[in-house]
Amino acid sequence: MLRQDILQLLAACPGNYISGEIMSQQLNVTRAAVWKQIQVLKKEGFEIVGQTKKGYCLLQTPFSLNEWVLKRALTTTSLGHRINLEDELESTNVRAKELARQGSIHGQVVLARRQKSGRGRLQRLWESPRGGLWLSVVLQPNLSLADASKLTLAASVAVVDAVEELFSLRLGIKWPNDLMFNGLKIAGILGEVVGEWNAVQTLILGIGINANFPRKQLSPLLNATTLLEILKVDVDLNILAATILKHLEKQVISLEGKAFEELRVCWLERAVSLGEEVRILRGEQVIQGVFKGITIDGALLLETEDGEKSFSAGEVQLRPT
Ligand code: BT5
């Protein structure tokens, strides 16, 4: 595509000017055609300056999601090598599930700049305004169904590590997979198995991060924050997505190598409320105890008056006291 060829030329010498004449010769199109594509790129958020004598210079790629920028930022070998980016979707997990049923491959990534009907666990609503990172990955790992839940633990660790690498910001994981900053939720993870696991072995891992929008765009009832609120600047969502995929790929490979205990330890190092008195809600029932850790399958271990008990993520909710 001409637009991408122009980008390739501009990106090859960042900060330097390339004349429209040279570009049109190299790409075998008119200078007017080059100019037209430059205008489209500017609309997409590429900061390009043009000077009559010197030509065009790429100063900055967009921070909003852009397939070309994301692909350039990817360092993975399998995750993200097929990308489906839409301006708006009901839910990236729903789209990823459709693609998985049509036979999409391991590592396919679905992104939307906005979700109209983002989902949390148990069909809860996930608010997804423009500026967030709403991403789903199709995974067909070499793991059994019994080990599938470990991938959501792995995803939490991957998000914490990516955010720390990029912004020196340490998030905490609230069991089972909420990502928190100062007691406020900044990201969530939703893992869903598609079809018969043993036949197709497909898991959709949805990751939602409140990034480049102010807290006030979310319902006031939520206990939430955003990266913009904390860092006071917009972040490059393409770099964020690529860095998460890099850490996630590392975690998936290590799980395939049966490094379950390593993952459990990594998860605990990033956990919040560990060793603290917490409450567990099971329907109407409230159980109190000390949060001792998690099992290898991610079940929560609680030291109660009646001894140590374990709870799976599906049956209970954790509430710090
Ligand atoms: C989650 O569920 O935390 C999983 C969220 C996963 C979202 C991603 S976005 C990409 C992909 N596509 C999807 O459709 N989903 C995934 P859960 O633990 O059930 O938490 C849901 C609860 O979090 C809601 O009931 C609200 O209380 C709260 N919540 C909703 N939107 C939020 C937001 N943007 N930030 C913080 N909290 C929110």
Short mmCIF file of C-alpha atoms and ligand atoms in Angstrom, two decimals:
data_model
loop_
_atom_site.label_atom_id
_atom_site.label_comp_id
_atom_site.label_asym_id
_atom_site.label_seq_id
_atom_site.Cartn_x
_atom_site.Cartn_y
_atom_site.Cartn_z
CA MET A 1 0.00 0.00 0.00
CA LEU A 2 1.28 3.44 -0.96
CA ARG A 3 0.62 4.97 2.45
CA GLN A 4 2.71 2.31 4.17
CA ASP A 5 5.50 2.66 1.61
CA ILE A 6 5.62 6.38 2.32
CA LEU A 7 5.76 5.70 6.04
CA GLN A 8 8.54 3.19 5.50
CA LEU A 9 10.59 5.83 3.67
CA LEU A 10 9.94 8.52 6.28
CA ALA A 11 10.63 6.17 9.17
CA ALA A 12 13.92 5.06 7.61
CA CYS A 13 15.38 8.49 8.35
CA PRO A 14 13.54 9.87 11.40
CA GLY A 15 14.06 13.57 12.03
CA ASN A 16 15.36 14.11 8.47
CA TYR A 17 13.62 15.49 5.44
CA ILE A 18 12.96 13.49 2.28
CA SER A 19 11.81 15.41 -0.75
CA GLY A 20 8.43 14.71 -2.31
CA GLU A 21 10.28 14.41 -5.62
CA ILE A 22 12.47 11.54 -4.41
CA MET A 23 9.55 9.75 -2.79
CA SER A 24 7.42 10.02 -5.91
CA GLN A 25 10.29 8.66 -8.04
CA GLN A 26 11.05 5.77 -5.69
CA LEU A 27 7.41 4.79 -5.39
CA ASN A 28 6.58 5.48 -9.00
CA VAL A 29 3.63 7.79 -8.28
CA THR A 30 2.96 11.51 -8.72
CA ARG A 31 4.00 14.09 -6.14
CA ALA A 32 0.32 14.93 -5.71
CA ALA A 33 -0.36 11.30 -4.77
CA VAL A 34 2.40 11.48 -2.15
CA TRP A 35 0.97 14.74 -0.78
CA LYS A 36 -2.51 13.21 -0.57
CA GLN A 37 -1.30 10.23 1.46
CA ILE A 38 0.70 12.51 3.77
CA GLN A 39 -2.56 14.34 4.58
CA VAL A 40 -4.24 11.03 5.45
CA LEU A 41 -1.31 10.08 7.68
CA LYS A 42 -1.54 13.41 9.49
CA LYS A 43 -5.23 12.74 10.13
CA GLU A 44 -4.28 9.35 11.58
CA GLY A 45 -2.07 11.17 14.11
CA PHE A 46 1.36 10.98 12.46
CA GLU A 47 3.21 14.23 13.09
CA ILE A 48 4.75 15.05 9.72
CA VAL A 49 6.12 18.45 8.78
CA GLY A 50 6.46 19.56 5.20
CA GLN A 51 8.76 22.29 3.86
CA THR A 52 8.64 23.45 0.28
CA LYS A 53 12.33 23.04 -0.47
CA LYS A 54 13.23 20.17 1.87
CA GLY A 55 10.25 17.82 1.66
CA TYR A 56 8.68 15.84 4.49
CA CYS A 57 9.93 14.79 7.91
CA LEU A 58 8.33 12.32 10.35
CA LEU A 59 8.53 13.76 13.86
CA GLN A 60 6.27 11.46 15.84
CA THR A 61 4.10 8.39 15.34
CA PRO A 62 0.60 8.37 16.92
CA PHE A 63 0.00 7.30 20.52
CA SER A 64 -3.45 6.02 19.57
CA LEU A 65 -3.68 2.47 18.24
CA ASN A 66 -2.28 2.13 14.74
CA GLU A 67 -1.52 -1.16 13.05
CA TRP A 68 1.65 -0.01 11.32
CA VAL A 69 3.12 1.49 14.50
CA LEU A 70 2.13 -1.54 16.56
CA LYS A 71 3.67 -3.98 14.10
CA ARG A 72 6.90 -2.01 14.14
CA ALA A 73 6.98 -2.10 17.93
CA LEU A 74 6.40 -5.87 18.17
CA THR A 75 9.32 -8.00 19.27
CA THR A 76 7.39 -11.27 19.64
CA THR A 77 7.71 -14.37 17.52
CA SER A 78 4.11 -15.59 17.71
CA LEU A 79 1.83 -13.16 19.53
CA GLY A 80 0.52 -10.30 17.40
CA HIS A 81 1.59 -11.50 14.02
CA ARG A 82 -1.98 -11.26 12.88
CA ILE A 83 -3.71 -8.09 14.00
CA ASN A 84 -7.34 -7.09 13.72
CA LEU A 85 -7.69 -3.44 14.76
CA GLU A 86 -11.10 -1.75 14.62
CA ASP A 87 -12.11 1.74 15.64
CA GLU A 88 -15.09 0.37 17.52
CA LEU A 89 -16.26 -3.10 18.55
CA GLU A 90 -18.89 -4.46 20.90
CA SER A 91 -16.13 -6.44 22.61
CA THR A 92 -12.70 -7.56 21.47
CA ASN A 93 -13.23 -10.88 23.28
CA VAL A 94 -16.44 -11.51 21.33
CA ARG A 95 -14.71 -10.71 18.02
CA ALA A 96 -11.72 -12.88 18.96
CA LYS A 97 -14.10 -15.75 19.76
CA GLU A 98 -15.71 -15.40 16.31
CA LEU A 99 -12.30 -15.42 14.68
CA ALA A 100 -11.24 -18.43 16.75
CA ARG A 101 -14.31 -20.36 15.59
CA GLN A 102 -13.40 -19.51 12.01
CA GLY A 103 -10.04 -21.12 12.68
CA SER A 104 -7.77 -18.21 13.56
CA ILE A 105 -4.26 -19.04 14.63
CA HIS A 106 -2.33 -18.86 17.89
CA GLY A 107 -1.28 -15.30 18.57
CA GLN A 108 -4.01 -13.49 16.63
CA VAL A 109 -4.65 -10.15 18.34
CA VAL A 110 -7.87 -8.14 18.27
CA LEU A 111 -7.93 -4.49 19.33
CA ALA A 112 -10.54 -1.75 19.39
CA ARG A 113 -10.11 1.94 20.12
CA ARG A 114 -13.44 1.81 21.89
CA GLN A 115 -15.78 -0.98 23.04
CA LYS A 116 -19.52 -0.47 23.11
CA SER A 117 -20.17 -3.49 25.26
CA GLY A 118 -16.93 -4.57 26.90
CA ARG A 119 -17.31 -7.52 29.27
CA GLY A 120 -15.90 -8.52 32.61
CA ARG A 121 -16.28 -11.88 34.29
CA LEU A 122 -19.81 -13.27 34.80
CA GLN A 123 -21.09 -10.99 32.00
CA ARG A 124 -20.36 -7.88 34.06
CA LEU A 125 -19.98 -4.68 32.09
CA TRP A 126 -16.48 -3.34 31.37
CA GLU A 127 -16.50 0.38 30.61
CA SER A 128 -14.25 0.98 27.61
CA PRO A 129 -14.05 4.60 26.42
CA ARG A 130 -11.73 5.81 23.66
CA GLY A 131 -8.13 6.10 24.84
CA GLY A 132 -8.02 2.78 26.69
CA LEU A 133 -6.17 -0.34 25.62
CA TRP A 134 -8.80 -2.97 24.82
CA LEU A 135 -7.07 -6.05 23.54
CA SER A 136 -7.72 -9.77 23.13
CA VAL A 137 -5.30 -12.51 22.17
CA VAL A 138 -6.22 -15.89 20.74
CA LEU A 139 -4.04 -18.53 22.38
CA GLN A 140 -3.70 -22.16 21.41
CA PRO A 141 -0.97 -23.10 23.82
CA ASN A 142 0.46 -26.49 24.44
CA LEU A 143 -1.38 -26.83 27.75
CA SER A 144 -4.24 -28.94 29.09
CA LEU A 145 -7.62 -27.48 29.97
CA ALA A 146 -6.79 -27.94 33.64
CA ASP A 147 -3.90 -25.52 33.22
CA ALA A 148 -5.87 -22.90 31.27
CA SER A 149 -6.62 -20.78 34.35
CA LYS A 150 -2.89 -20.30 34.80
CA LEU A 151 -2.87 -18.16 31.66
CA THR A 152 -4.97 -15.48 33.32
CA LEU A 153 -2.48 -15.45 36.21
CA ALA A 154 0.29 -15.18 33.63
CA ALA A 155 -1.49 -12.29 31.91
CA SER A 156 -1.71 -10.34 35.20
CA VAL A 157 2.02 -10.78 35.72
CA ALA A 158 2.69 -9.74 32.11
CA VAL A 159 0.69 -6.51 32.49
CA VAL A 160 2.41 -5.60 35.77
CA ASP A 161 5.83 -6.22 34.20
CA ALA A 162 5.05 -4.24 31.04
CA VAL A 163 3.77 -1.22 32.98
CA GLU A 164 6.78 -1.33 35.26
CA GLU A 165 9.21 -1.62 32.33
CA LEU A 166 7.69 1.32 30.46
CA PHE A 167 6.64 3.73 33.18
CA SER A 168 8.50 2.55 36.31
CA LEU A 169 5.07 2.21 37.84
CA ARG A 170 4.39 -0.79 40.05
CA LEU A 171 0.82 -2.12 39.90
CA GLY A 172 -0.46 -4.76 42.30
CA ILE A 173 -2.54 -7.82 41.47
CA LYS A 174 -5.75 -8.22 43.45
CA TRP A 175 -6.86 -11.82 43.39
CA PRO A 176 -7.83 -13.27 41.01
CA ASN A 177 -6.79 -10.83 38.28
CA ASP A 178 -7.59 -7.20 38.92
CA LEU A 179 -4.72 -4.78 38.49
CA MET A 180 -4.62 -2.06 41.10
CA PHE A 181 -2.85 1.18 41.90
CA ASN A 182 -3.29 2.64 45.39
CA GLY A 183 -6.41 0.57 45.94
CA LEU A 184 -8.01 1.63 42.64
CA LYS A 185 -8.60 -0.69 39.70
CA ILE A 186 -6.68 0.27 36.56
CA ALA A 187 -6.94 -2.92 34.49
CA GLY A 188 -8.80 -6.20 34.27
CA ILE A 189 -8.32 -9.55 32.59
CA LEU A 190 -10.88 -11.94 31.18
CA GLY A 191 -9.91 -15.45 30.06
CA GLU A 192 -12.48 -17.48 28.11
CA VAL A 193 -12.19 -20.97 26.69
CA VAL A 194 -13.62 -21.44 23.20
CA GLY A 195 -15.38 -24.63 22.14
CA GLU A 196 -14.09 -28.01 23.14
CA TRP A 197 -10.77 -27.30 24.67
CA ASN A 198 -9.37 -30.73 23.97
CA ALA A 199 -10.28 -30.53 20.31
CA VAL A 200 -9.19 -26.97 19.53
CA GLN A 201 -7.39 -25.85 22.69
CA THR A 202 -8.25 -22.22 22.28
CA LEU A 203 -8.30 -19.57 24.97
CA ILE A 204 -9.22 -15.94 24.49
CA LEU A 205 -7.32 -13.68 26.83
CA GLY A 206 -8.88 -10.22 27.10
CA ILE A 207 -6.87 -7.41 28.65
CA GLY A 208 -8.37 -4.01 29.40
CA ILE A 209 -6.26 -1.09 30.64
CA ASN A 210 -7.57 2.35 31.56
CA ALA A 211 -4.91 4.39 29.79
CA ASN A 212 -5.31 7.73 28.00
CA PHE A 213 -8.53 9.10 29.41
CA PRO A 214 -9.42 10.90 32.63
CA ARG A 215 -11.05 9.05 35.52
CA LYS A 216 -14.21 11.11 35.10
CA GLN A 217 -15.04 9.29 31.86
CA LEU A 218 -15.86 6.23 33.95
CA SER A 219 -18.93 5.81 36.11
CA PRO A 220 -18.39 7.57 39.49
CA LEU A 221 -19.48 4.41 41.27
CA LEU A 222 -16.37 2.54 40.17
CA ASN A 223 -13.31 2.22 42.33
CA ALA A 224 -11.08 3.03 39.36
CA THR A 225 -8.15 5.04 38.06
CA THR A 226 -6.33 5.49 34.73
CA LEU A 227 -2.72 5.78 33.59
CA LEU A 228 -3.39 9.39 32.54
CA GLU A 229 -4.58 10.18 36.07
CA ILE A 230 -1.34 8.78 37.54
CA LEU A 231 1.28 9.76 34.94
CA LYS A 232 -0.36 13.05 33.84
CA VAL A 233 0.60 12.32 30.21
CA ASP A 234 -0.73 10.14 27.40
CA VAL A 235 1.16 6.94 26.74
CA ASP A 236 1.87 5.26 23.40
CA LEU A 237 -0.77 2.51 23.27
CA ASN A 238 1.14 0.72 20.50
CA ILE A 239 4.26 0.42 22.63
CA LEU A 240 2.13 -0.59 25.63
CA ALA A 241 0.39 -3.33 23.62
CA ALA A 242 3.68 -4.57 22.14
CA THR A 243 5.35 -4.67 25.56
CA ILE A 244 2.44 -6.57 27.12
CA LEU A 245 2.54 -9.09 24.26
CA LYS A 246 6.30 -9.51 24.76
CA HIS A 247 5.86 -10.32 28.46
CA LEU A 248 2.81 -12.48 27.78
CA GLU A 249 4.66 -14.52 25.17
CA LYS A 250 7.47 -15.10 27.66
CA GLN A 251 4.95 -16.28 30.27
CA VAL A 252 3.13 -18.58 27.81
CA ILE A 253 6.39 -20.22 26.75
CA SER A 254 7.43 -20.70 30.34
CA LEU A 255 4.03 -22.26 31.19
CA GLU A 256 4.35 -24.60 28.24
CA GLY A 257 7.62 -25.62 29.81
CA LYS A 258 5.62 -26.45 32.99
CA ALA A 259 7.16 -23.63 35.04
CA PHE A 260 4.00 -23.51 37.18
CA GLU A 261 5.75 -22.93 40.49
CA GLU A 262 7.77 -20.02 39.01
CA LEU A 263 4.54 -18.39 37.86
CA ARG A 264 2.95 -18.83 41.30
CA VAL A 265 5.95 -17.15 42.92
CA CYS A 266 5.96 -14.30 40.37
CA TRP A 267 2.27 -13.75 40.93
CA LEU A 268 2.65 -13.66 44.74
CA GLU A 269 5.51 -11.15 44.48
CA ARG A 270 3.08 -8.78 42.74
CA ALA A 271 -0.02 -9.52 44.84
CA VAL A 272 -1.81 -7.04 47.11
CA SER A 273 -3.33 -7.87 50.52
CA LEU A 274 -1.05 -10.88 50.99
CA GLY A 275 -0.84 -11.74 54.69
CA GLU A 276 -3.70 -9.35 55.45
CA GLU A 277 -7.10 -9.93 56.95
CA VAL A 278 -9.64 -10.15 54.10
CA ARG A 279 -13.28 -11.03 53.54
CA ILE A 280 -14.52 -13.47 50.93
CA LEU A 281 -18.04 -13.17 49.60
CA ARG A 282 -19.72 -16.41 48.50
CA GLY A 283 -23.20 -15.32 47.48
CA GLU A 284 -24.70 -14.00 50.73
CA GLN A 285 -22.08 -15.69 52.87
CA VAL A 286 -19.08 -13.74 54.21
CA ILE A 287 -15.96 -15.63 55.22
CA GLN A 288 -13.15 -13.86 57.05
CA GLY A 289 -9.53 -14.87 57.25
CA VAL A 290 -5.93 -14.11 56.39
CA PHE A 291 -4.94 -14.19 52.72
CA LYS A 292 -2.12 -16.74 52.77
CA GLY A 293 -1.45 -17.15 49.05
CA ILE A 294 -2.64 -19.10 46.02
CA THR A 295 -2.43 -22.73 44.94
CA ILE A 296 -0.66 -23.75 41.75
CA ASP A 297 -4.07 -23.46 40.00
CA GLY A 298 -4.68 -19.95 41.22
CA ALA A 299 -7.20 -20.81 43.96
CA LEU A 300 -7.08 -18.44 46.93
CA LEU A 301 -5.78 -19.81 50.23
CA LEU A 302 -7.44 -18.37 53.30
CA GLU A 303 -6.47 -19.05 56.91
CA THR A 304 -9.83 -19.07 58.67
CA GLU A 305 -10.91 -19.87 62.24
CA ASP A 306 -11.62 -23.38 60.97
CA GLY A 307 -8.21 -23.82 59.37
CA GLU A 308 -6.86 -23.24 55.86
CA LYS A 309 -9.40 -23.25 53.03
CA SER A 310 -9.08 -22.76 49.28
CA PHE A 311 -11.53 -20.94 47.00
CA SER A 312 -11.64 -20.89 43.22
CA ALA A 313 -12.06 -17.60 41.36
CA GLY A 314 -15.46 -18.57 39.95
CA GLU A 315 -17.17 -19.00 43.32
CA VAL A 316 -16.11 -16.05 45.47
CA GLN A 317 -15.13 -12.38 45.54
CA LEU A 318 -12.30 -10.90 47.58
CA ARG A 319 -12.87 -7.80 49.70
CA PRO A 320 -10.10 -6.26 51.80
CA THR A 321 -11.35 -5.49 55.31
C1 BT5 B 1 -12.59 -7.79 34.65
O1 BT5 B 1 -13.76 -8.35 35.06
O2 BT5 B 1 -11.92 -7.07 35.32
C2 BT5 B 1 -12.18 -8.17 33.24
C3 BT5 B 1 -12.18 -6.98 32.32
C4 BT5 B 1 -11.68 -7.36 30.96
C5 BT5 B 1 -11.85 -6.27 29.96
C6 BT5 B 1 -11.19 -6.62 28.65
S1 BT5 B 1 -11.14 -5.27 27.58
C7 BT5 B 1 -10.68 -6.27 26.26
C8 BT5 B 1 -11.50 -7.53 26.39
N1 BT5 B 1 -12.78 -7.41 25.74
C9 BT5 B 1 -13.80 -7.47 26.61
O3 BT5 B 1 -15.01 -7.37 26.33
N2 BT5 B 1 -13.31 -7.65 27.85
C10 BT5 B 1 -11.87 -7.73 27.86
P1 BT5 B 1 -14.32 -8.32 36.52
O4 BT5 B 1 -13.26 -8.76 37.49
O5 BT5 B 1 -15.58 -9.08 36.45
O6 BT5 B 1 -14.60 -6.79 36.80
C11 BT5 B 1 -15.71 -6.13 36.26
C12 BT5 B 1 -16.07 -5.01 37.21
O7 BT5 B 1 -15.06 -3.98 37.15
C13 BT5 B 1 -17.36 -4.30 36.85
O8 BT5 B 1 -18.46 -4.94 37.44
C14 BT5 B 1 -17.16 -2.90 37.42
O9 BT5 B 1 -17.43 -2.89 38.80
C15 BT5 B 1 -15.66 -2.70 37.26
N3 BT5 B 1 -15.33 -1.92 36.05
C16 BT5 B 1 -15.99 -1.83 34.87
N4 BT5 B 1 -15.31 -1.09 33.98
C17 BT5 B 1 -14.18 -0.68 34.61
C18 BT5 B 1 -13.07 0.09 34.21
N5 BT5 B 1 -12.93 0.59 32.98
N6 BT5 B 1 -12.10 0.32 35.14
C19 BT5 B 1 -12.19 -0.17 36.39
N7 BT5 B 1 -13.21 -0.94 36.81
C20 BT5 B 1 -14.20 -1.19 35.93
#
